[in-house]
């Protein structure tokens, strides 16, 4: 049976977790606590020598990186609704998955490290230069999502849910829920899209995947970290 190695504080881990619950592919979840350094242990390095989650073990076939994992599972299990056979539709999905790494994901990750990970580990004061960079990249990314990827379609460059939406929505939630930054009020198209993704996969699945990151948001409030406005 497929084994999925995840930490639900990780955006791409949550995307894979939601995907597996939604598609009902038989699997087991192996939790790897990044905060405890479990991704550096010898046992996990046999699964993924790059020290990252998510990763999978599919009957001895080992694979890391969320995008190829999702593509592989869609191809293997003929889940063409989330990753169509049509080459042009696939190209649109892949365009977003490539773009988001150095845009939406990059901006949100900078902010999450500066406003949660570092303060939680006692590294103060806040790295203001990193926060400024993160805000700049995140704002530009959200504007492009509204103006380009959601310009004429309810989902990212598509009329139906795809793996791109799972990845993108989890990145938005990292900042919205994990840091308490009010993205959804500032960007109404993004808000409508995230809720549509949530409804499409099932609210219970989506909310379950994000229950852990909600605790991060609560800790940010408790630490009284100054969260910037977009």
mmCIF file with all atom_site columns, N, CA and C in Angstrom, residues 1-6 16 20 26-30 47 55-59 61-63 69:
data_model
loop_
_atom_site.group_PDB
_atom_site.id
_atom_site.type_symbol
_atom_site.label_atom_id
_atom_site.label_alt_id
_atom_site.label_comp_id
_atom_site.label_asym_id
_atom_site.label_entity_id
_atom_site.label_seq_id
_atom_site.pdbx_PDB_ins_code
_atom_site.Cartn_x
_atom_site.Cartn_y
_atom_site.Cartn_z
_atom_site.occupancy
_atom_site.B_iso_or_equiv
_atom_site.pdbx_formal_charge
_atom_site.auth_seq_id
_atom_site.auth_comp_id
_atom_site.auth_asym_id
_atom_site.auth_atom_id
_atom_site.pdbx_PDB_model_num
ATOM 1  N N  . UNK A 1 1  ? 0.835  -1.196 0.000  1.00 0.00 ? 1  UNK A N  1
ATOM 2  C CA . UNK A 1 1  ? 0.000  0.000  0.000  1.00 0.00 ? 1  UNK A CA 1
ATOM 3  C C  . UNK A 1 1  ? 0.871  1.248  0.000  1.00 0.00 ? 1  UNK A C  1
ATOM 4  N N  . UNK A 1 2  ? 0.411  2.262  -0.687 1.00 0.00 ? 2  UNK A N  1
ATOM 5  C CA . UNK A 1 2  ? 1.119  3.526  -0.760 1.00 0.00 ? 2  UNK A CA 1
ATOM 6  C C  . UNK A 1 2  ? 1.326  4.126  0.634  1.00 0.00 ? 2  UNK A C  1
ATOM 7  N N  . UNK A 1 3  ? 2.557  4.562  0.893  1.00 0.00 ? 3  UNK A N  1
ATOM 8  C CA . UNK A 1 3  ? 2.857  5.281  2.131  1.00 0.00 ? 3  UNK A CA 1
ATOM 9  C C  . UNK A 1 3  ? 3.184  6.724  1.769  1.00 0.00 ? 3  UNK A C  1
ATOM 10 N N  . UNK A 1 4  ? 2.503  7.653  2.427  1.00 0.00 ? 4  UNK A N  1
ATOM 11 C CA . UNK A 1 4  ? 2.746  9.073  2.183  1.00 0.00 ? 4  UNK A CA 1
ATOM 12 C C  . UNK A 1 4  ? 3.370  9.685  3.426  1.00 0.00 ? 4  UNK A C  1
ATOM 13 N N  . UNK A 1 5  ? 4.533  10.283 3.253  1.00 0.00 ? 5  UNK A N  1
ATOM 14 C CA . UNK A 1 5  ? 5.252  10.902 4.359  1.00 0.00 ? 5  UNK A CA 1
ATOM 15 C C  . UNK A 1 5  ? 4.991  12.404 4.332  1.00 0.00 ? 5  UNK A C  1
ATOM 16 N N  . UNK A 1 6  ? 4.367  12.917 5.370  1.00 0.00 ? 6  UNK A N  1
ATOM 17 C CA . UNK A 1 6  ? 3.949  14.310 5.378  1.00 0.00 ? 6  UNK A CA 1
ATOM 18 C C  . UNK A 1 6  ? 4.145  14.952 6.749  1.00 0.00 ? 6  UNK A C  1
ATOM 19 N N  . UNK A 1 16 ? -0.990 17.075 -0.845 1.00 0.00 ? 16 UNK A N  1
ATOM 20 C CA . UNK A 1 16 ? -0.991 15.625 -1.060 1.00 0.00 ? 16 UNK A CA 1
ATOM 21 C C  . UNK A 1 16 ? -1.989 14.944 -0.142 1.00 0.00 ? 16 UNK A C  1
ATOM 22 N N  . UNK A 1 20 ? -5.130 12.684 -1.476 1.00 0.00 ? 20 UNK A N  1
ATOM 23 C CA . UNK A 1 20 ? -5.319 11.268 -1.144 1.00 0.00 ? 20 UNK A CA 1
ATOM 24 C C  . UNK A 1 20 ? -6.678 11.016 -0.486 1.00 0.00 ? 20 UNK A C  1
ATOM 25 N N  . UNK A 1 26 ? -6.001 4.041  -1.846 1.00 0.00 ? 26 UNK A N  1
ATOM 26 C CA . UNK A 1 26 ? -5.574 3.354  -0.622 1.00 0.00 ? 26 UNK A CA 1
ATOM 27 C C  . UNK A 1 26 ? -4.173 3.804  -0.208 1.00 0.00 ? 26 UNK A C  1
ATOM 28 N N  . UNK A 1 27 ? -4.028 4.201  1.039  1.00 0.00 ? 27 UNK A N  1
ATOM 29 C CA . UNK A 1 27 ? -2.749 4.731  1.488  1.00 0.00 ? 27 UNK A CA 1
ATOM 30 C C  . UNK A 1 27 ? -2.676 4.720  3.012  1.00 0.00 ? 27 UNK A C  1
ATOM 31 N N  . UNK A 1 28 ? -1.486 4.911  3.502  1.00 0.00 ? 28 UNK A N  1
ATOM 32 C CA . UNK A 1 28 ? -1.284 5.175  4.925  1.00 0.00 ? 28 UNK A CA 1
ATOM 33 C C  . UNK A 1 28 ? -0.486 6.468  5.037  1.00 0.00 ? 28 UNK A C  1
ATOM 34 N N  . UNK A 1 29 ? -0.780 7.229  6.078  1.00 0.00 ? 29 UNK A N  1
ATOM 35 C CA . UNK A 1 29 ? -0.074 8.481  6.314  1.00 0.00 ? 29 UNK A CA 1
ATOM 36 C C  . UNK A 1 29 ? 1.024  8.257  7.356  1.00 0.00 ? 29 UNK A C  1
ATOM 37 N N  . UNK A 1 30 ? 2.231  8.649  7.001  1.00 0.00 ? 30 UNK A N  1
ATOM 38 C CA . UNK A 1 30 ? 3.373  8.583  7.919  1.00 0.00 ? 30 UNK A CA 1
ATOM 39 C C  . UNK A 1 30 ? 3.755  10.025 8.275  1.00 0.00 ? 30 UNK A C  1
ATOM 40 N N  . UNK A 1 47 ? 14.084 7.066  2.682  1.00 0.00 ? 47 UNK A N  1
ATOM 41 C CA . UNK A 1 47 ? 12.927 7.365  1.834  1.00 0.00 ? 47 UNK A CA 1
ATOM 42 C C  . UNK A 1 47 ? 13.209 8.570  0.955  1.00 0.00 ? 47 UNK A C  1
ATOM 43 N N  . UNK A 1 55 ? 6.883  12.959 0.641  1.00 0.00 ? 55 UNK A N  1
ATOM 44 C CA . UNK A 1 55 ? 7.558  11.902 -0.106 1.00 0.00 ? 55 UNK A CA 1
ATOM 45 C C  . UNK A 1 55 ? 6.645  10.687 -0.073 1.00 0.00 ? 55 UNK A C  1
ATOM 46 N N  . UNK A 1 56 ? 6.829  9.790  -1.014 1.00 0.00 ? 56 UNK A N  1
ATOM 47 C CA . UNK A 1 56 ? 6.008  8.581  -1.026 1.00 0.00 ? 56 UNK A CA 1
ATOM 48 C C  . UNK A 1 56 ? 6.868  7.346  -1.232 1.00 0.00 ? 56 UNK A C  1
ATOM 49 N N  . UNK A 1 57 ? 6.328  6.241  -0.749 1.00 0.00 ? 57 UNK A N  1
ATOM 50 C CA . UNK A 1 57 ? 6.881  4.914  -1.001 1.00 0.00 ? 57 UNK A CA 1
ATOM 51 C C  . UNK A 1 57 ? 5.725  4.089  -1.571 1.00 0.00 ? 57 UNK A C  1
ATOM 52 N N  . UNK A 1 58 ? 5.774  3.858  -2.864 1.00 0.00 ? 58 UNK A N  1
ATOM 53 C CA . UNK A 1 58 ? 4.702  3.131  -3.532 1.00 0.00 ? 58 UNK A CA 1
ATOM 54 C C  . UNK A 1 58 ? 5.198  1.738  -3.895 1.00 0.00 ? 58 UNK A C  1
ATOM 55 N N  . UNK A 1 59 ? 5.135  0.829  -2.931 1.00 0.00 ? 59 UNK A N  1
ATOM 56 C CA . UNK A 1 59 ? 5.603  -0.529 -3.168 1.00 0.00 ? 59 UNK A CA 1
ATOM 57 C C  . UNK A 1 59 ? 7.078  -0.608 -3.495 1.00 0.00 ? 59 UNK A C  1
ATOM 58 N N  . UNK A 1 61 ? 8.791  1.964  -4.781 1.00 0.00 ? 61 UNK A N  1
ATOM 59 C CA . UNK A 1 61 ? 9.114  3.089  -5.662 1.00 0.00 ? 61 UNK A CA 1
ATOM 60 C C  . UNK A 1 61 ? 9.069  4.364  -4.821 1.00 0.00 ? 61 UNK A C  1
ATOM 61 N N  . UNK A 1 62 ? 10.231 5.003  -4.691 1.00 0.00 ? 62 UNK A N  1
ATOM 62 C CA . UNK A 1 62 ? 10.351 6.181  -3.847 1.00 0.00 ? 62 UNK A CA 1
ATOM 63 C C  . UNK A 1 62 ? 10.341 7.447  -4.695 1.00 0.00 ? 62 UNK A C  1
ATOM 64 N N  . UNK A 1 63 ? 9.606  8.453  -4.217 1.00 0.00 ? 63 UNK A N  1
ATOM 65 C CA . UNK A 1 63 ? 9.515  9.697  -4.970 1.00 0.00 ? 63 UNK A CA 1
ATOM 66 C C  . UNK A 1 63 ? 9.315  10.859 -4.001 1.00 0.00 ? 63 UNK A C  1
ATOM 67 N N  . UNK A 1 69 ? 4.865  13.941 -7.533 1.00 0.00 ? 69 UNK A N  1
ATOM 68 C CA . UNK A 1 69 ? 4.092  12.933 -6.799 1.00 0.00 ? 69 UNK A CA 1
ATOM 69 C C  . UNK A 1 69 ? 2.637  12.970 -7.243 1.00 0.00 ? 69 UNK A C  1
#
